[in-house]
Amino acid sequence: MKNIAGFTSKIIRRFNSLAKYVAVDLKLLCESPKDYLYLYTYSNKRRVVMKPFRKDLSTTGQKIIAKIKHITPTLKVYFVGSASYKILGLNDVDLLIACPPQKFEKYTPKLSKLFGEPTKERKRFVEWKFMRNNIKVEVLLADPSLRSFSSTIKQDQLIKSNNKLLREYVEMKKKLNGSSVRQYVRQRMIFFNRISNLSASI
């Protein structure tokens, strides 16, 4: 009888765990349908490796920003992500540039002289991915009215101004070290969707 009770208890725990997982995924799907579906393009086998912050990440980011501002002085450039928070991460640099789509023709050639041909060109954003000083860099020229752009900026500002959230983000990254890329992106979605209500008040 004890074996049966133990087996039943184990099944119930697994069912509850699965039900909770599905409930979270349904919430993600409702909140961010495109991002959620895109989640499944990420590898479930490749692992993420969290690395300590290095000063050259910040230095490289600031130097690139200076070059961008030199050729596009009227555009606003944002340094976002773990390197900008000076915390552990994937040791990459993420830069966002706010630009109305009707001005892409003016600025894309200028930025391409700095970073090479764009990795992607769409109606509302242009993306460059390249290496600088052995650091992965992503530069995104984007329509600031894009929901994903504005929410990223607001969430970024909130984390930079809220030490409690920053510490929570660091702890989450530590726990996700060695997880699959898909699981890492999923947990980041959960975290950032949760703070979206807070960022809406900024």
Tab-separated table of N, CA and C in Angstrom, residues 83-158:
chain	number	residue	atom	x	y	z
A	83	ALA	N	25.456	43.698	-20.239
A	83	ALA	CA	26.710	44.456	-20.287
A	83	ALA	C	26.511	45.889	-19.816
A	84	SER	N	25.343	46.458	-20.109
A	84	SER	CA	25.066	47.830	-19.665
A	84	SER	C	24.781	47.881	-18.172
A	85	TYR	N	24.282	46.750	-17.592
A	85	TYR	CA	24.043	46.688	-16.148
A	85	TYR	C	25.322	46.345	-15.384
A	86	LYS	N	26.352	45.909	-16.136
A	86	LYS	CA	27.622	45.475	-15.563
A	86	LYS	C	27.442	44.253	-14.656
A	87	ILE	N	26.695	43.274	-15.188
A	87	ILE	CA	26.472	42.028	-14.458
A	87	ILE	C	26.854	40.844	-15.345
A	88	LEU	N	26.838	39.645	-14.775
A	88	LEU	CA	27.152	38.456	-15.548
A	88	LEU	C	26.166	38.300	-16.709
A	89	GLY	N	26.617	37.638	-17.763
A	89	GLY	CA	25.749	37.450	-18.920
A	89	GLY	C	26.453	36.668	-20.001
A	90	LEU	N	26.039	36.885	-21.230
A	90	LEU	CA	26.607	36.161	-22.367
A	90	LEU	C	27.803	36.899	-22.965
A	91	ASN	N	28.215	37.990	-22.300
A	91	ASN	CA	29.369	38.787	-22.757
A	91	ASN	C	29.181	39.319	-24.175
A	92	ASP	N	28.002	39.896	-24.412
A	92	ASP	CA	27.733	40.552	-25.685
A	92	ASP	C	27.265	41.977	-25.428
A	93	VAL	N	27.211	42.764	-26.491
A	93	VAL	CA	26.815	44.164	-26.388
A	93	VAL	C	25.577	44.387	-27.261
A	94	ASP	N	24.535	44.970	-26.668
A	94	ASP	CA	23.283	45.240	-27.382
A	94	ASP	C	23.008	46.736	-27.412
A	95	LEU	N	22.848	47.273	-28.619
A	95	LEU	CA	22.577	48.697	-28.786
A	95	LEU	C	21.299	48.885	-29.604
A	96	LEU	N	20.442	49.794	-29.148
A	96	LEU	CA	19.214	50.131	-29.867
A	96	LEU	C	19.290	51.586	-30.315
A	97	ILE	N	18.877	51.829	-31.554
A	97	ILE	CA	18.861	53.194	-32.096
A	97	ILE	C	17.438	53.516	-32.519
A	98	ALA	N	16.867	54.564	-31.942
A	98	ALA	CA	15.505	54.976	-32.288
A	98	ALA	C	15.529	55.809	-33.572
A	99	CYS	N	14.743	55.378	-34.549
A	99	CYS	CA	14.737	56.082	-35.843
A	99	CYS	C	13.415	55.835	-36.569
A	100	PRO	N	12.731	56.884	-37.037
A	100	PRO	CA	11.508	56.703	-37.826
A	100	PRO	C	11.832	55.942	-39.116
A	101	PRO	N	10.991	54.992	-39.522
A	101	PRO	CA	11.263	54.186	-40.722
A	101	PRO	C	11.514	55.000	-41.987
A	102	GLN	N	10.866	56.172	-42.085
A	102	GLN	CA	11.052	56.997	-43.283
A	102	GLN	C	12.466	57.567	-43.395
A	103	LYS	N	13.249	57.440	-42.320
A	103	LYS	CA	14.632	57.929	-42.347
A	103	LYS	C	15.652	56.797	-42.444
A	104	PHE	N	15.157	55.552	-42.570
A	104	PHE	CA	16.076	54.414	-42.694
A	104	PHE	C	17.010	54.570	-43.896
A	105	GLU	N	16.472	55.059	-45.002
A	105	GLU	CA	17.274	55.218	-46.227
A	105	GLU	C	18.444	56.171	-46.000
A	106	LYS	N	18.250	57.150	-45.131
A	106	LYS	CA	19.286	58.137	-44.851
A	106	LYS	C	20.385	57.557	-43.964
A	107	TYR	N	19.983	56.779	-42.944
A	107	TYR	CA	20.943	56.352	-41.938
A	107	TYR	C	21.516	54.943	-42.136
A	108	THR	N	20.795	54.075	-42.823
A	108	THR	CA	21.300	52.712	-43.012
A	108	THR	C	22.645	52.682	-43.746
A	109	PRO	N	22.809	53.437	-44.845
A	109	PRO	CA	24.126	53.433	-45.524
A	109	PRO	C	25.262	53.945	-44.631
A	110	LYS	N	24.959	54.937	-43.799
A	110	LYS	CA	25.983	55.478	-42.910
A	110	LYS	C	26.413	54.439	-41.876
A	111	LEU	N	25.435	53.748	-41.310
A	111	LEU	CA	25.748	52.741	-40.304
A	111	LEU	C	26.423	51.522	-40.934
A	112	SER	N	26.064	51.239	-42.182
A	112	SER	CA	26.686	50.109	-42.881
A	112	SER	C	28.173	50.355	-43.130
A	113	LYS	N	28.559	51.621	-43.242
A	113	LYS	CA	29.980	51.930	-43.400
A	113	LYS	C	30.755	51.578	-42.128
A	114	LEU	N	30.059	51.628	-40.996
A	114	LEU	CA	30.689	51.283	-39.721
A	114	LEU	C	30.662	49.782	-39.447
A	115	PHE	N	29.522	49.145	-39.780
A	115	PHE	CA	29.286	47.767	-39.337
A	115	PHE	C	29.171	46.729	-40.450
A	116	GLY	N	29.270	47.167	-41.706
A	116	GLY	CA	29.097	46.232	-42.809
A	116	GLY	C	27.634	46.120	-43.207
A	117	GLU	N	27.340	45.206	-44.093
A	117	GLU	CA	25.970	45.033	-44.571
A	117	GLU	C	25.059	44.548	-43.446
A	118	PRO	N	23.814	45.018	-43.399
A	118	PRO	CA	22.877	44.585	-42.355
A	118	PRO	C	22.636	43.076	-42.390
A	119	THR	N	22.424	42.504	-41.211
A	119	THR	CA	22.069	41.092	-41.097
A	119	THR	C	20.620	40.884	-41.519
A	120	LYS	N	19.768	41.857	-41.149
A	120	LYS	CA	18.348	41.827	-41.520
A	120	LYS	C	17.890	43.236	-41.853
A	121	GLU	N	16.992	43.325	-42.826
A	121	GLU	CA	16.351	44.599	-43.154
A	121	GLU	C	14.860	44.364	-43.281
A	122	ARG	N	14.087	45.039	-42.437
A	122	ARG	CA	12.635	44.932	-42.459
A	122	ARG	C	12.040	46.334	-42.537
A	123	LYS	N	10.714	46.405	-42.654
A	123	LYS	CA	10.071	47.710	-42.793
A	123	LYS	C	10.278	48.596	-41.570
A	124	ARG	N	10.350	47.963	-40.389
A	124	ARG	CA	10.396	48.763	-39.169
A	124	ARG	C	11.682	48.588	-38.355
A	125	PHE	N	12.628	47.832	-38.893
A	125	PHE	CA	13.927	47.757	-38.226
A	125	PHE	C	15.005	47.266	-39.185
A	126	VAL	N	16.246	47.614	-38.850
A	126	VAL	CA	17.420	47.134	-39.578
A	126	VAL	C	18.394	46.633	-38.510
A	127	GLU	N	18.955	45.449	-38.736
A	127	GLU	CA	19.799	44.820	-37.715
A	127	GLU	C	21.203	44.535	-38.242
A	128	TRP	N	22.185	44.789	-37.389
A	128	TRP	CA	23.572	44.429	-37.680
A	128	TRP	C	24.089	43.525	-36.563
A	129	LYS	N	24.770	42.455	-36.938
A	129	LYS	CA	25.450	41.602	-35.963
A	129	LYS	C	26.890	41.431	-36.425
A	130	PHE	N	27.823	41.679	-35.535
A	130	PHE	CA	29.228	41.617	-35.912
A	130	PHE	C	30.088	41.411	-34.665
A	131	MET	N	31.361	41.179	-34.879
A	131	MET	CA	32.321	41.021	-33.783
A	131	MET	C	33.186	42.272	-33.683
A	132	ARG	N	33.430	42.713	-32.462
A	132	ARG	CA	34.312	43.851	-32.226
A	132	ARG	C	35.146	43.544	-30.975
A	133	ASN	N	36.456	43.472	-31.129
A	133	ASN	CA	37.343	43.136	-30.006
A	133	ASN	C	36.968	41.786	-29.388
A	134	ASN	N	36.634	40.828	-30.269
A	134	ASN	CA	36.229	39.485	-29.836
A	134	ASN	C	34.956	39.485	-28.995
A	135	ILE	N	34.126	40.484	-29.195
A	135	ILE	CA	32.852	40.602	-28.487
A	135	ILE	C	31.717	40.618	-29.511
A	136	LYS	N	30.682	39.823	-29.253
A	136	LYS	CA	29.514	39.837	-30.130
A	136	LYS	C	28.732	41.132	-29.900
A	137	VAL	N	28.426	41.809	-30.993
A	137	VAL	CA	27.698	43.074	-30.910
A	137	VAL	C	26.457	43.001	-31.796
A	138	GLU	N	25.348	43.498	-31.265
A	138	GLU	CA	24.120	43.607	-32.062
A	138	GLU	C	23.642	45.054	-32.001
A	139	VAL	N	23.462	45.645	-33.174
A	139	VAL	CA	22.954	47.013	-33.279
A	139	VAL	C	21.620	46.956	-34.008
A	140	LEU	N	20.607	47.566	-33.418
A	140	LEU	CA	19.273	47.545	-34.008
A	140	LEU	C	18.790	48.965	-34.234
A	141	LEU	N	18.617	49.332	-35.502
A	141	LEU	CA	18.009	50.608	-35.883
A	141	LEU	C	16.519	50.328	-36.019
A	142	ALA	N	15.691	50.944	-35.183
A	142	ALA	CA	14.290	50.524	-35.152
A	142	ALA	C	13.317	51.679	-34.946
A	143	ASP	N	12.116	51.447	-35.422
A	143	ASP	CA	11.003	52.364	-35.226
A	143	ASP	C	10.690	52.404	-33.723
A	144	PRO	N	10.815	53.556	-33.070
A	144	PRO	CA	10.579	53.628	-31.618
A	144	PRO	C	9.137	53.351	-31.211
A	145	SER	N	8.218	53.369	-32.188
A	145	SER	CA	6.820	53.074	-31.862
A	145	SER	C	6.530	51.570	-31.837
A	146	LEU	N	7.521	50.764	-32.223
A	146	LEU	CA	7.360	49.314	-32.109
A	146	LEU	C	7.160	48.946	-30.647
A	147	ARG	N	6.181	48.092	-30.369
A	147	ARG	CA	5.903	47.701	-28.988
A	147	ARG	C	7.122	47.057	-28.342
A	148	SER	N	7.808	46.205	-29.100
A	148	SER	CA	8.966	45.511	-28.548
A	148	SER	C	10.091	46.488	-28.212
A	149	PHE	N	10.239	47.546	-29.032
A	149	PHE	CA	11.283	48.548	-28.788
A	149	PHE	C	10.966	49.343	-27.523
A	150	SER	N	9.754	49.902	-27.461
A	150	SER	CA	9.389	50.733	-26.314
A	150	SER	C	9.373	49.941	-25.014
A	151	SER	N	8.904	48.694	-25.057
A	151	SER	CA	8.860	47.886	-23.832
A	151	SER	C	10.275	47.536	-23.363
A	152	THR	N	11.175	47.269	-24.314
A	152	THR	CA	12.564	46.970	-23.946
A	152	THR	C	13.208	48.162	-23.248
A	153	ILE	N	12.990	49.361	-23.773
A	153	ILE	CA	13.564	50.565	-23.180
A	153	ILE	C	13.000	50.799	-21.776
A	154	LYS	N	11.697	50.654	-21.629
A	154	LYS	CA	11.071	50.884	-20.325
A	154	LYS	C	11.540	49.860	-19.288
A	155	GLN	N	11.597	48.594	-19.708
A	155	GLN	CA	12.054	47.547	-18.794
A	155	GLN	C	13.515	47.765	-18.422
A	156	ASP	N	14.307	48.170	-19.401
A	156	ASP	CA	15.727	48.431	-19.169
A	156	ASP	C	15.915	49.554	-18.145
A	157	GLN	N	15.148	50.619	-18.301
A	157	GLN	CA	15.228	51.744	-17.375
A	157	GLN	C	14.803	51.338	-15.972
A	158	LEU	N	13.796	50.473	-15.903
A	158	LEU	CA	13.301	50.030	-14.608
A	158	LEU	C	14.356	49.207	-13.867
